[in-house]
mmCIF file of C-alpha atoms and ligand atoms in Angstrom:
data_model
loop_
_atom_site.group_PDB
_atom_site.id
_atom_site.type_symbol
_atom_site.label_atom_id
_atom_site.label_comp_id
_atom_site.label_asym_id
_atom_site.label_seq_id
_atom_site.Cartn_x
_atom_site.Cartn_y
_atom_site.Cartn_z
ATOM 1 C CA UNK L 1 -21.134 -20.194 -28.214
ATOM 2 C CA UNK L 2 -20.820 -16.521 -29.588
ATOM 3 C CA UNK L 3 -22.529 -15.942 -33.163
ATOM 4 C CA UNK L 4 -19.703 -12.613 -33.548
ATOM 5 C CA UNK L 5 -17.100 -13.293 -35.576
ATOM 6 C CA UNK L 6 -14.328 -10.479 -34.718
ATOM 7 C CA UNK L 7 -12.659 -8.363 -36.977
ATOM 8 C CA UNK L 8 -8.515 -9.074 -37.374
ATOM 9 C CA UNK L 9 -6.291 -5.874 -36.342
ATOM 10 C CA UNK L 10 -2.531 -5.642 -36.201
ATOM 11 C CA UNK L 11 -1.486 -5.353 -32.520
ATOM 12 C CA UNK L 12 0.879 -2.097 -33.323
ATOM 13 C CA UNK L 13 3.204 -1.868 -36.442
ATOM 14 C CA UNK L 14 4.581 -4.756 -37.429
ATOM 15 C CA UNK L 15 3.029 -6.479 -34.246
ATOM 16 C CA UNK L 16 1.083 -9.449 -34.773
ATOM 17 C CA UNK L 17 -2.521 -10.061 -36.378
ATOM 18 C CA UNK L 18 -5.106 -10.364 -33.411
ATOM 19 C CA UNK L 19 -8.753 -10.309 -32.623
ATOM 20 C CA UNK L 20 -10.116 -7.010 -32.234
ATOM 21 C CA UNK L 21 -11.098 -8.004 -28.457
ATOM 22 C CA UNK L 22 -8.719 -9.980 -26.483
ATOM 23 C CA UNK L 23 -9.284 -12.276 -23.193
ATOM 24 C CA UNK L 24 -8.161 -11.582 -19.422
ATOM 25 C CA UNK L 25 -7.566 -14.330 -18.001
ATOM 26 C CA UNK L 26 -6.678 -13.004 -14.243
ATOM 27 C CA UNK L 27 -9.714 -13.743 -12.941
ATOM 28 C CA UNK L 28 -9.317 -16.930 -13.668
ATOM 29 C CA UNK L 29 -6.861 -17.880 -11.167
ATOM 30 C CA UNK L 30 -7.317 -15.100 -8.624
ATOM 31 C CA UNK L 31 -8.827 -11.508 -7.570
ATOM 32 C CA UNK L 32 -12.293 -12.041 -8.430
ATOM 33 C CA UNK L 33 -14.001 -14.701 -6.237
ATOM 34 C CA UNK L 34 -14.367 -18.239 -6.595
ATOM 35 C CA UNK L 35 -13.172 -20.088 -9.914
ATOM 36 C CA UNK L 36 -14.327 -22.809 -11.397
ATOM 37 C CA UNK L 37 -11.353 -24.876 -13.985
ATOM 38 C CA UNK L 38 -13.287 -26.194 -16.044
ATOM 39 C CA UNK L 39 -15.871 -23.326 -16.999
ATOM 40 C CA UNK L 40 -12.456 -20.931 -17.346
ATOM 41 C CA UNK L 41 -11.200 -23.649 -20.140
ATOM 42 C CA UNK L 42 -14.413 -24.211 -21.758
ATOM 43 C CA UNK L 43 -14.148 -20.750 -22.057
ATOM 44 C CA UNK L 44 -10.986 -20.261 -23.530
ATOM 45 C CA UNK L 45 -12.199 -22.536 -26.565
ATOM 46 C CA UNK L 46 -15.303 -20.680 -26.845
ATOM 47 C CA UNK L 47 -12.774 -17.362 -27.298
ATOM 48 C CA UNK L 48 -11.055 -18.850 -30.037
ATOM 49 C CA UNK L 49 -13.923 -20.145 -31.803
ATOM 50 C CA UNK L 50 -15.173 -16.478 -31.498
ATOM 51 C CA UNK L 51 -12.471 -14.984 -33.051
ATOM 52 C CA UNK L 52 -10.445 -14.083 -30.078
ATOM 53 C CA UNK L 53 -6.888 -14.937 -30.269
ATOM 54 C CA UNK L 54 -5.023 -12.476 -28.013
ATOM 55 C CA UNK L 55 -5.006 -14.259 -24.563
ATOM 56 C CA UNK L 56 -3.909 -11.942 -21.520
ATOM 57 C CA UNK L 57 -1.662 -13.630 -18.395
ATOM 58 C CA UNK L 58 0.761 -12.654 -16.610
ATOM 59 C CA UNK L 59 3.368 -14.361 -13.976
ATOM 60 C CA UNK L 60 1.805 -12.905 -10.978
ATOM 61 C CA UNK L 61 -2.025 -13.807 -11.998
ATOM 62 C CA UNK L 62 -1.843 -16.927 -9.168
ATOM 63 C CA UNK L 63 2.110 -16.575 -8.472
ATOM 64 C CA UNK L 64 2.090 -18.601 -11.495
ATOM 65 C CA UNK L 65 -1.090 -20.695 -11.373
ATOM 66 C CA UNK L 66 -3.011 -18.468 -14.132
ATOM 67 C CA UNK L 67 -0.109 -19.629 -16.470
ATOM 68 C CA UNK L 68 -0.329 -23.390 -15.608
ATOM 69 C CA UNK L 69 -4.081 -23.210 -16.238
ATOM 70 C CA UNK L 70 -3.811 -21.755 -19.892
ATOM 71 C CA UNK L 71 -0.374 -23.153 -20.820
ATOM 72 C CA UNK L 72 -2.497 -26.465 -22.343
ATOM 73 C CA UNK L 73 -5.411 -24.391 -24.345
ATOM 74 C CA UNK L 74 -1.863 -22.105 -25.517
ATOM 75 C CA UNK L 75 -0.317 -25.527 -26.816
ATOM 76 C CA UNK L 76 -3.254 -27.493 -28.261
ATOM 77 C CA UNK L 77 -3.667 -24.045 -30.624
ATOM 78 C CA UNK L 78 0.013 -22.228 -30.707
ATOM 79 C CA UNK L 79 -0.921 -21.374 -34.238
ATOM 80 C CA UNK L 80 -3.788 -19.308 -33.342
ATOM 81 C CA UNK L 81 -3.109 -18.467 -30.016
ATOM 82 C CA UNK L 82 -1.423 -14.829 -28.819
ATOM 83 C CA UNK L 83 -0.586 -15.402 -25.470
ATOM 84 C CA UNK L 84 0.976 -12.460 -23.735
ATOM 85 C CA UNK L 85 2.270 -12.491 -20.389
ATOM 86 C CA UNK L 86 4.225 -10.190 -17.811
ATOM 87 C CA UNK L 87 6.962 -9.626 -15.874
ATOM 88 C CA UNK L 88 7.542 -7.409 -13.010
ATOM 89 C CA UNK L 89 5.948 -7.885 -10.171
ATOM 90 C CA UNK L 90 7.223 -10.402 -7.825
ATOM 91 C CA UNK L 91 5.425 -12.420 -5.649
ATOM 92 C CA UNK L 92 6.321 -14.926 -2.466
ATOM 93 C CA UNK L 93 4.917 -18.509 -2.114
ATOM 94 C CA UNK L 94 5.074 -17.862 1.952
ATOM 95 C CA UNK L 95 3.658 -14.111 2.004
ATOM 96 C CA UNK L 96 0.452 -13.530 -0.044
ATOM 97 C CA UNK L 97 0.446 -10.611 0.241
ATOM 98 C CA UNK L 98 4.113 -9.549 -0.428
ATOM 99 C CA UNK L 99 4.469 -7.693 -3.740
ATOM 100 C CA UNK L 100 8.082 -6.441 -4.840
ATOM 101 C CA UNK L 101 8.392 -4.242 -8.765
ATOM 102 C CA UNK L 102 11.254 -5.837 -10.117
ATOM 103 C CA UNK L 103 12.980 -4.452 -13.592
ATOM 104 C CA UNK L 104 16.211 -5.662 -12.579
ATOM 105 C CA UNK L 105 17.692 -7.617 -15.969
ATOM 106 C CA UNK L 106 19.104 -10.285 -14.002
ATOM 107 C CA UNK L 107 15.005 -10.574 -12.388
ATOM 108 C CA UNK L 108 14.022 -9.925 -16.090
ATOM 109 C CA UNK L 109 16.277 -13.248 -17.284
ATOM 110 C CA UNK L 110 14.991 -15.680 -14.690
ATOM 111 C CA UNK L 111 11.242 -14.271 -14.967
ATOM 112 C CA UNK L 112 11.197 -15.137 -18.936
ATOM 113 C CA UNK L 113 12.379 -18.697 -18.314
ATOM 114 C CA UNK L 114 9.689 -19.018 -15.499
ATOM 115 C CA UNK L 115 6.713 -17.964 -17.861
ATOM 116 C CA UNK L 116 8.034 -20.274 -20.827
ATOM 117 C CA UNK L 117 8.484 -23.019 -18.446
ATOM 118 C CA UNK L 118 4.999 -23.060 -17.004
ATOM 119 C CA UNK L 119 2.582 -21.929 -19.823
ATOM 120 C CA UNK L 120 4.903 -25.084 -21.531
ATOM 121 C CA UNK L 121 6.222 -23.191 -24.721
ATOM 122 C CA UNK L 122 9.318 -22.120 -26.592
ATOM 123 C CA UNK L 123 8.274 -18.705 -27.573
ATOM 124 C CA UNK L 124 5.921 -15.523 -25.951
ATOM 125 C CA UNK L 125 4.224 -13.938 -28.610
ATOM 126 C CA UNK L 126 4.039 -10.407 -26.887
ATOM 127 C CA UNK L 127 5.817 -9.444 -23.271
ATOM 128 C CA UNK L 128 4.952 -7.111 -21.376
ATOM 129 C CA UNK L 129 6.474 -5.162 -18.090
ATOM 130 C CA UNK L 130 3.880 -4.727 -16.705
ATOM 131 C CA UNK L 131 4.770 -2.029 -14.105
ATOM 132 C CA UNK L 132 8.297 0.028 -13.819
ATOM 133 C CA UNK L 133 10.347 0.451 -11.378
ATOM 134 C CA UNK L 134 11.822 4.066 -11.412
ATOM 135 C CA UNK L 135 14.699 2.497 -9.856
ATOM 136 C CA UNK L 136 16.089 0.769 -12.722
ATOM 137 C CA UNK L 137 17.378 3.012 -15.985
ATOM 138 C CA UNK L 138 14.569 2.356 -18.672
ATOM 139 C CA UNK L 139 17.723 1.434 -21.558
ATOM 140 C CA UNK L 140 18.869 -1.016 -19.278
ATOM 141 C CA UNK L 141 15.202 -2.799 -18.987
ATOM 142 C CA UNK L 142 14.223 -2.609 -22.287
ATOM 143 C CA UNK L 143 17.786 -3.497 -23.477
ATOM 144 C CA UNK L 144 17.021 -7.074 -21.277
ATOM 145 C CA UNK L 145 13.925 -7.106 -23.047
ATOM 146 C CA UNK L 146 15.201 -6.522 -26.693
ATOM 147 C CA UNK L 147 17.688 -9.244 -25.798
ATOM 148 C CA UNK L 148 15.081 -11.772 -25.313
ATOM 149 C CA UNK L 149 13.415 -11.121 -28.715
ATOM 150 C CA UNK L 150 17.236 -11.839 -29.993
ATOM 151 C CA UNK L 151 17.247 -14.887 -28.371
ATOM 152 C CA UNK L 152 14.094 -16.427 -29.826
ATOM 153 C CA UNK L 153 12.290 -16.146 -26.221
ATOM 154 C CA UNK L 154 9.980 -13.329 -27.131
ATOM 155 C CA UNK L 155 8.561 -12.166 -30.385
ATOM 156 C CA UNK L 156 7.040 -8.256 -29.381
ATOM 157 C CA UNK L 157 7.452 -6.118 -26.560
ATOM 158 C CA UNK L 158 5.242 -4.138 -24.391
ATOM 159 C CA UNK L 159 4.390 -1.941 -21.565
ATOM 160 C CA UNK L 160 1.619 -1.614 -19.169
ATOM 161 C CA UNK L 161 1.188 1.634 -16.846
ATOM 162 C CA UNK L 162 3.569 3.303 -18.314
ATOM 163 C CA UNK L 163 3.806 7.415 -18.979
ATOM 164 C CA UNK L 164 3.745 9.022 -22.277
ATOM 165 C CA UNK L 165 7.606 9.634 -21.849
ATOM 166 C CA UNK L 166 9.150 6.156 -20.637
ATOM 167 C CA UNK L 167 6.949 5.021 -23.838
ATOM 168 C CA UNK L 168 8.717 7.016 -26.000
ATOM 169 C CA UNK L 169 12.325 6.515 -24.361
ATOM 170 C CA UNK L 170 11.543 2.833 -24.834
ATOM 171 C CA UNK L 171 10.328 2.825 -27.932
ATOM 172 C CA UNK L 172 13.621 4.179 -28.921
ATOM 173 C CA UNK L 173 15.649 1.549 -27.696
ATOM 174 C CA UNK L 174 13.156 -1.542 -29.518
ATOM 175 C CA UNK L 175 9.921 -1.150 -31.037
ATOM 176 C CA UNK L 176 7.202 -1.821 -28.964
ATOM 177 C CA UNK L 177 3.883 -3.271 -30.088
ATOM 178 C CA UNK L 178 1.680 -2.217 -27.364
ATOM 179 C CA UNK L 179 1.015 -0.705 -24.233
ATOM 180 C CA UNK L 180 -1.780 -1.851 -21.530
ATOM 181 C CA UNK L 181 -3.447 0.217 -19.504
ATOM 182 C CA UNK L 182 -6.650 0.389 -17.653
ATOM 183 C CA UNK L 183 -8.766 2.223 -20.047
ATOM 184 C CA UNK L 184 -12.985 2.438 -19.771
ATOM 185 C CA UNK L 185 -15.848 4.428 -19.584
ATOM 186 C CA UNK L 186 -14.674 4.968 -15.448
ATOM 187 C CA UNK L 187 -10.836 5.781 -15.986
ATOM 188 C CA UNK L 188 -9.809 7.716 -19.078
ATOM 189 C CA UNK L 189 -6.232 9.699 -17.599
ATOM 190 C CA UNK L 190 -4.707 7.496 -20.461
ATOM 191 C CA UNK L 191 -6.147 10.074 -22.897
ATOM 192 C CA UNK L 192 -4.322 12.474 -22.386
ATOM 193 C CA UNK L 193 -0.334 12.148 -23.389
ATOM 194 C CA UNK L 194 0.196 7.498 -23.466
ATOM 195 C CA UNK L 195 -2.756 7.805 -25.898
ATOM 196 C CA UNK L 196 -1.308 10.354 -28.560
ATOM 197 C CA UNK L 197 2.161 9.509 -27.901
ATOM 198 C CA UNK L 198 1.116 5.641 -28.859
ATOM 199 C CA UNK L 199 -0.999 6.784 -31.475
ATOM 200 C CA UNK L 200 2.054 8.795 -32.987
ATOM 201 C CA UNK L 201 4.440 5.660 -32.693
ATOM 202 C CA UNK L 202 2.185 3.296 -34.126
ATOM 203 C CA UNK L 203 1.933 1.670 -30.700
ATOM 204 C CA UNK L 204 -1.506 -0.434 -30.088
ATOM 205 C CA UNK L 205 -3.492 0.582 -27.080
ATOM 206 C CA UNK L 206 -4.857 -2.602 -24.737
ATOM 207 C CA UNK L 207 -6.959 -1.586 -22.816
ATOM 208 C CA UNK L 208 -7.451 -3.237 -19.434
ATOM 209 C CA UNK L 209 -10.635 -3.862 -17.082
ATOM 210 C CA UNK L 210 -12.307 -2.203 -19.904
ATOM 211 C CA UNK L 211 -15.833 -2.839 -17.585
ATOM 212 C CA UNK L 212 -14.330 -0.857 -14.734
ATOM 213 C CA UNK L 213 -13.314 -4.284 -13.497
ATOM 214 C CA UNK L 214 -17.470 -5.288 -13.531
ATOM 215 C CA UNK L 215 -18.852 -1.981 -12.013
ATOM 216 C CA UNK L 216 -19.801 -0.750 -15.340
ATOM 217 C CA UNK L 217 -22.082 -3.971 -15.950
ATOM 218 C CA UNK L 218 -24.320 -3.452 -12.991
ATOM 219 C CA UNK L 219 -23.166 -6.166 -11.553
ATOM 220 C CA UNK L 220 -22.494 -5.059 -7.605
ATOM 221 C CA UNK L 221 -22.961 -1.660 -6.595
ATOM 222 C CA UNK L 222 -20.687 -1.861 -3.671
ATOM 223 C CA UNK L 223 -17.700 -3.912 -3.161
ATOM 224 C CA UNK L 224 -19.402 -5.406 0.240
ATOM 225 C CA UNK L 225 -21.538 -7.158 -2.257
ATOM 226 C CA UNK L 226 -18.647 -9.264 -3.390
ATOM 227 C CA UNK L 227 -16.745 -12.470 -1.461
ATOM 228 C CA UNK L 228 -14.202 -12.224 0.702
ATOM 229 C CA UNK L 229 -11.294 -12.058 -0.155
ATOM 230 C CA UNK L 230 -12.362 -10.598 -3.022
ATOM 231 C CA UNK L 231 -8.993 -7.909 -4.493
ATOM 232 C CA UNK L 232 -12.031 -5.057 -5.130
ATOM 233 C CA UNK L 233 -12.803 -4.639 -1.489
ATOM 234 C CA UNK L 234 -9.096 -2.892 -1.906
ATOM 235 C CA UNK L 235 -10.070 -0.225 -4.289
ATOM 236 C CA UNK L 236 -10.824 2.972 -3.188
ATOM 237 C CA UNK L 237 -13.913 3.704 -5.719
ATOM 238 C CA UNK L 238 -15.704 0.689 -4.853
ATOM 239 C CA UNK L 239 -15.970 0.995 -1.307
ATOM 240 C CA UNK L 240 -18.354 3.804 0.893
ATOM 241 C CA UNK L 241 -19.348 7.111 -0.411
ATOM 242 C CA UNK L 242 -17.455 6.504 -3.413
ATOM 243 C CA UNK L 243 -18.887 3.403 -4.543
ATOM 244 C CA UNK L 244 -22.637 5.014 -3.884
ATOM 245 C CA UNK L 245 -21.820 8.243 -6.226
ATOM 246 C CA UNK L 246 -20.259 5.981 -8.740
ATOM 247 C CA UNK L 247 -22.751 3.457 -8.808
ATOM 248 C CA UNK L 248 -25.396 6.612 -9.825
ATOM 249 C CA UNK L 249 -22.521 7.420 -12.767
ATOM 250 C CA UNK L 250 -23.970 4.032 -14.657
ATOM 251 C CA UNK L 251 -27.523 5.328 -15.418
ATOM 252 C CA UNK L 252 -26.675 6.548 -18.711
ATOM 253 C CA UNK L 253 -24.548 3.224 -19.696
ATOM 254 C CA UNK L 254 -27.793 1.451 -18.548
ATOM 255 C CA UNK L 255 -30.268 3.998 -20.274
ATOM 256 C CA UNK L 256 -28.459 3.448 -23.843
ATOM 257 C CA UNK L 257 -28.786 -0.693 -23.210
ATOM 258 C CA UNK L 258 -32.152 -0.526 -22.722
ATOM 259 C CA UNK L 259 -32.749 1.781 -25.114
ATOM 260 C CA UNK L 260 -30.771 -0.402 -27.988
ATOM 261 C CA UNK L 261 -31.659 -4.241 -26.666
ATOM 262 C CA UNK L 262 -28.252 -5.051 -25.422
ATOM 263 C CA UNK L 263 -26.266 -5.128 -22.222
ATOM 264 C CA UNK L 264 -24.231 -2.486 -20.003
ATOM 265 C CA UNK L 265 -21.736 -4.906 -20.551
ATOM 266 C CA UNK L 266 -21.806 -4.849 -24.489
ATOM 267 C CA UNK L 267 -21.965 -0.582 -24.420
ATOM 268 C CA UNK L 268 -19.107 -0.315 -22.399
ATOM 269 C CA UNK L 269 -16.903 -2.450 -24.532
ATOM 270 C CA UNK L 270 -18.494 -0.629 -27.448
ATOM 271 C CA UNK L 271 -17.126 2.582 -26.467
ATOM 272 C CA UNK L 272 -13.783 1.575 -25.257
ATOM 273 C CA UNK L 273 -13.736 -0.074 -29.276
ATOM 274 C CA UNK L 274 -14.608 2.902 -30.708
ATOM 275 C CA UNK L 275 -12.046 5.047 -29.270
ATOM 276 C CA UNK L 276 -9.203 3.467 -32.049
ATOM 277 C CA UNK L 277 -11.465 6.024 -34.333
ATOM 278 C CA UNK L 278 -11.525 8.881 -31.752
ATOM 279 C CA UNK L 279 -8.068 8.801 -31.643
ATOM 280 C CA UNK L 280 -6.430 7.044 -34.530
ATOM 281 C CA UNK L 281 -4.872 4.000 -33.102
ATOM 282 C CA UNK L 282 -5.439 0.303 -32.871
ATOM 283 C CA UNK L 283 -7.534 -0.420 -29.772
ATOM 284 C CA UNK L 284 -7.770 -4.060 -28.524
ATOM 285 C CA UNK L 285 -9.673 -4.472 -24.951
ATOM 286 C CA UNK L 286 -8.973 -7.752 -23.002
ATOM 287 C CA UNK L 287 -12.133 -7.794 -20.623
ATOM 288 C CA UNK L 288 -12.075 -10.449 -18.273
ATOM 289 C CA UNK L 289 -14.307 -13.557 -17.903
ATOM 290 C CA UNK L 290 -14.366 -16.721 -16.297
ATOM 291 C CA UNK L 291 -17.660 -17.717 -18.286
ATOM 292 C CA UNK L 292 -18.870 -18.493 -21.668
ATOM 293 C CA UNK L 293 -22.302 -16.708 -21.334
ATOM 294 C CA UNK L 294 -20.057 -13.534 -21.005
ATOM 295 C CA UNK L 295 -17.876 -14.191 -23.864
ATOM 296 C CA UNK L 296 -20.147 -14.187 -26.043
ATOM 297 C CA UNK L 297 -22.121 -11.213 -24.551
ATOM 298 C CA UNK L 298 -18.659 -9.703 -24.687
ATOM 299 C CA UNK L 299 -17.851 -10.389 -28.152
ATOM 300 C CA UNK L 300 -20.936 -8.762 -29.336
ATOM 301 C CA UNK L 301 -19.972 -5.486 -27.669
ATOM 302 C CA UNK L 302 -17.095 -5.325 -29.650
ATOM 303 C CA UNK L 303 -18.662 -5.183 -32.929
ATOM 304 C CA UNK L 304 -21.758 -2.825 -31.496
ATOM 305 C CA UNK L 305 -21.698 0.591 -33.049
ATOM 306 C CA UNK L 306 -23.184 3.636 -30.797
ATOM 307 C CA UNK L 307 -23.874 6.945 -32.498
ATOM 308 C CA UNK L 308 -22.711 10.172 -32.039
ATOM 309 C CA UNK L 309 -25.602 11.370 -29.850
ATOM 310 C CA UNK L 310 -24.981 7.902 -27.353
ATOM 311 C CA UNK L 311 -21.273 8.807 -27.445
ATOM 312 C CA UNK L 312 -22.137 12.427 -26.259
ATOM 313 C CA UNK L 313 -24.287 10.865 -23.463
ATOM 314 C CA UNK L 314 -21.511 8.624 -22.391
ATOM 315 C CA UNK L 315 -18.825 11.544 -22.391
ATOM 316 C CA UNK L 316 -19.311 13.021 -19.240
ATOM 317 C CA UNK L 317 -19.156 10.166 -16.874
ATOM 318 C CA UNK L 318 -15.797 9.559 -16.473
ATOM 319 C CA UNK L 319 -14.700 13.147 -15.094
ATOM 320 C CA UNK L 320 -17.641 12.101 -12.309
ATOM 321 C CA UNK L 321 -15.934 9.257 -10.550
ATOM 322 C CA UNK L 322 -14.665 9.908 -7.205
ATOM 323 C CA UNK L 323 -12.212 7.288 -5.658
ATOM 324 C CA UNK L 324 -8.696 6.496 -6.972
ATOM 325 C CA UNK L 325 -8.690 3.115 -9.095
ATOM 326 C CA UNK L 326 -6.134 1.799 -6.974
ATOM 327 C CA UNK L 327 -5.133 2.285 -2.835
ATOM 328 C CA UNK L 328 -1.623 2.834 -3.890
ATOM 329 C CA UNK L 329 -1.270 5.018 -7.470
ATOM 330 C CA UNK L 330 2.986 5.045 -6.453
ATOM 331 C CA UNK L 331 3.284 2.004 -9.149
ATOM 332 C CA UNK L 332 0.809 3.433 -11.664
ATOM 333 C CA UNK L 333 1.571 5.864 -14.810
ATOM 334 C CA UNK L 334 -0.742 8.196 -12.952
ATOM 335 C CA UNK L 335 1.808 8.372 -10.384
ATOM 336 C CA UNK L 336 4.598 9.275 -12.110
ATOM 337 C CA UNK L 337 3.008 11.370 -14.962
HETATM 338 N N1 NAP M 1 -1.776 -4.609 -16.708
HETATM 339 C C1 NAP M 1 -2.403 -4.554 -15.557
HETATM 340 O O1 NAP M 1 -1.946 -3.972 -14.589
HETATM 341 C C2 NAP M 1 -3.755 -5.229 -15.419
HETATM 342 C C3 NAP M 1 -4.571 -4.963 -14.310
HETATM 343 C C4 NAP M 1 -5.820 -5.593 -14.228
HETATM 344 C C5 NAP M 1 -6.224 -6.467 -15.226
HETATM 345 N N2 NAP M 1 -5.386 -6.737 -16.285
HETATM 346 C C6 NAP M 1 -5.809 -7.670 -17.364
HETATM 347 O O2 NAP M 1 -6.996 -7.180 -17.950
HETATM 348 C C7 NAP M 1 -7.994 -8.188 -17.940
HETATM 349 C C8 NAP M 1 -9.375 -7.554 -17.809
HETATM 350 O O3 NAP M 1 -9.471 -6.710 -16.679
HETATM 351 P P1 NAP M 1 -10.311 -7.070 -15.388
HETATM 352 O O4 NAP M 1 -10.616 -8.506 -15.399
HETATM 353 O O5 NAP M 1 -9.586 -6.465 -14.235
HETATM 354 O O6 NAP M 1 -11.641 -6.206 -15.496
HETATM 355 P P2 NAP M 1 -12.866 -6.119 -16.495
HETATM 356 O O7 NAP M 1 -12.609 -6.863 -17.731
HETATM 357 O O8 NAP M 1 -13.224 -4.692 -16.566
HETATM 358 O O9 NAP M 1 -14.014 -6.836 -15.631
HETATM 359 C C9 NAP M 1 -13.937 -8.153 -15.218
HETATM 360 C C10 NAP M 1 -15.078 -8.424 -14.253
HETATM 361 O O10 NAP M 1 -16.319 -8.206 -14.920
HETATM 362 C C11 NAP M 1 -17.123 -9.379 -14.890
HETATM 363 N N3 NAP M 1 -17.747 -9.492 -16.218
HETATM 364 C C12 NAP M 1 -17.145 -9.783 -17.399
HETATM 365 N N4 NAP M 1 -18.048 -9.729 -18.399
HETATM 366 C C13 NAP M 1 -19.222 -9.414 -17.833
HETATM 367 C C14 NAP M 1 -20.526 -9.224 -18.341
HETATM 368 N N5 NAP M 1 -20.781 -9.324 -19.640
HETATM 369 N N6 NAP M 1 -21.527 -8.906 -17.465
HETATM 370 C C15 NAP M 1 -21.284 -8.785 -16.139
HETATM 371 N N7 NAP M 1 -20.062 -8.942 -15.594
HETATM 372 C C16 NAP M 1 -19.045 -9.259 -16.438
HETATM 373 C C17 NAP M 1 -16.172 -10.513 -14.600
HETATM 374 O O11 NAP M 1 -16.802 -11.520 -13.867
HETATM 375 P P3 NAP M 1 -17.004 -13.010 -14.446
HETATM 376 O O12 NAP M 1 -15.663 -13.633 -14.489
HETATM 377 O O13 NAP M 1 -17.922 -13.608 -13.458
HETATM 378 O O14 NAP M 1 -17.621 -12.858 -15.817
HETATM 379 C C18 NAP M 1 -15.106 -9.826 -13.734
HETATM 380 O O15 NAP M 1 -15.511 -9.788 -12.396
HETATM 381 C C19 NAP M 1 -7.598 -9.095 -16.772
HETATM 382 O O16 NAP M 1 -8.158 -10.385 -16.893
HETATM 383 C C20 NAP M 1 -6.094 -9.088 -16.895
HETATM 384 O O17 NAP M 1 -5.679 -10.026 -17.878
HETATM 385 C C21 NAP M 1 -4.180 -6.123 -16.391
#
């Protein structure tokens, strides 16, 4: 059980009142090794009695399955929960490995009823697309979207990889409470326009695999440390040469634990926390566990305060890392931007 008791933030204006850190649930279900059901729900309760009450899912966490497995925690607390899901992204029960980006409104009708349907409730409190398809005219998505809040299915809107500009061209068309995007110590491109632009529209900034999806705990070095199977054995900077100059990258993360009594863990989710100051926005990081030892570790970090001098120290790394963050960038923001 975690002794931090988080802070309350508004997820984006007029977006709903949330836990300063969130949960990913992903792992869960799939991507990162083995899972275990009943550690991942004893450690959804131990989130909420933490504090954290933004839970992060999405449709394709599973095909589905990461949905089932939190739709009862989501019900036995609806009035605390914030359970966020996404659309996008479809999946085939025959083909594992088939993967289709869908913004289609027809796709974006069906996929709502699908999510509400399995996680067992009448209402998602924040949905996301969670990655575009230049295909489809923005308007025409978002328009879906907005329709969906109209109906009573949805209650906020959001985006995840998208570019400073679709932001603001949807933004235009409905409000939108917040945009995820991987943001850490490792991959900071988001800095540069999605950052100011949300900043500027009041949009919140969720910040995904906010511990450079484990590397920047220490925990493997290499992704040939992890099973198989395993989705990191995929990504280009933790495989080969890459993975052995990055791993050298985390000396200083690990320097400033030591030095302060806590974990790499806790001083990475430190600094992505403290970036809502840097840059004058509301910053919410959903790192991912499927165990309650590292929720509470977790929680901690997000109310750990480093100093000027450790956030100079910590500045340089990411502009270091060598390796894209994903084998295909066509789908991300940093692909289109
Ligand atoms: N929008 C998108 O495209 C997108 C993409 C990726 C992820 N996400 C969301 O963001 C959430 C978080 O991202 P993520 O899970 O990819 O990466 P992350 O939070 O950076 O890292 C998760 C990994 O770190 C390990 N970990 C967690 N706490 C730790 C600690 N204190 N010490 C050592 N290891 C620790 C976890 O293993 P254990 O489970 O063993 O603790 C897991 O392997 C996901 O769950 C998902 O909801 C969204």
């Amino acid at each position: 059980m975690s002794d931090t008791k988080l802070p309350t933030v508004e997820l984006g204006k007029g977006g709903p009142l949330v836990g300063a850190q969130g949960l990913g649930c992903m792992g869960m279900s799939e991507f990162y090794g083995p899972t275990d059901t009943t550690e991942a729900l004893a450690t959804l309760d131990a989130a909420l009695e933490a504090g954290v009450t933004l839970y992060d899912t999405a449709d394709m966490y599973g095909s589905g399955a990461n949905e089932e497995l939190i739709g009862p925690f989501v019900r036995a607390n609806r009035d605390q929960v914030v359970i966020a899901t996404k659309f996008a992204i479809e999946r085939r029960a025959d083909e594992p490995t088939y993967r289709k980006v869908r913004n289609d409104p027809a796709y974006i009708r069906q996929a709502v009823d699908a999510s509400l349907k399995r996680l067992g409730i009448d209402v998602i409190d924040l949905y996301y697309m969670h990655r575009r398809d230049p295909g489809v005219p923005l308007a025409e998505s978002i328009g879906a979207m907005a329709e969906l809040v109209q109906a009573g299915k949805v209650r906020h809107l959001g985006l995840s990889e998208v570019t400073g500009t679709e932001l603001r061209e949807a933004h235009a068309v409905h409000p939108i409470a917040a945009v995820q995007s991987e943001w850490s110590l490792f991959t900071r491109d988001v800095e540069q326009i999605v950052v100011p632009t949300a900043a500027e529209l009041g949009v919140a900034l969720v910040p995904y695999s906010p511990l450079g999806r484990g590397f920047l705990t220490g925990s493997f070095a290499q992704a040939s440390e992890l099973t198989e199977g395993d989705f990191r054995h995929s990504q280009p900077r933790f495989t080969g040469d890459n993975a052995a100059a990055n791993a050298a990258l985390i000396a200083p993360i690990q320097q400033i634990a030591a030095e302060r009594g806590v974990t790499a863990a806790q001083v990475a989710l430190a600094w992505v926390q403290q970036q809502a100051q840097v840059h004058n926005l509301t910053v919410v990081p959903i790192p991912g566990t499927r165990k309650r030892t590292r929720l509470a570790e977790n929680v901690a970090g997000a109310v750990l305060k480093l100093t000027d001098a450790e956030l100079a120290k910590l500045e340089p790394i990411a502009g270091e890392v060598t390796g894209d963050r994903y084998a295909d960038m066509n789908s991300t923001f940093t692909g289109r931007e």
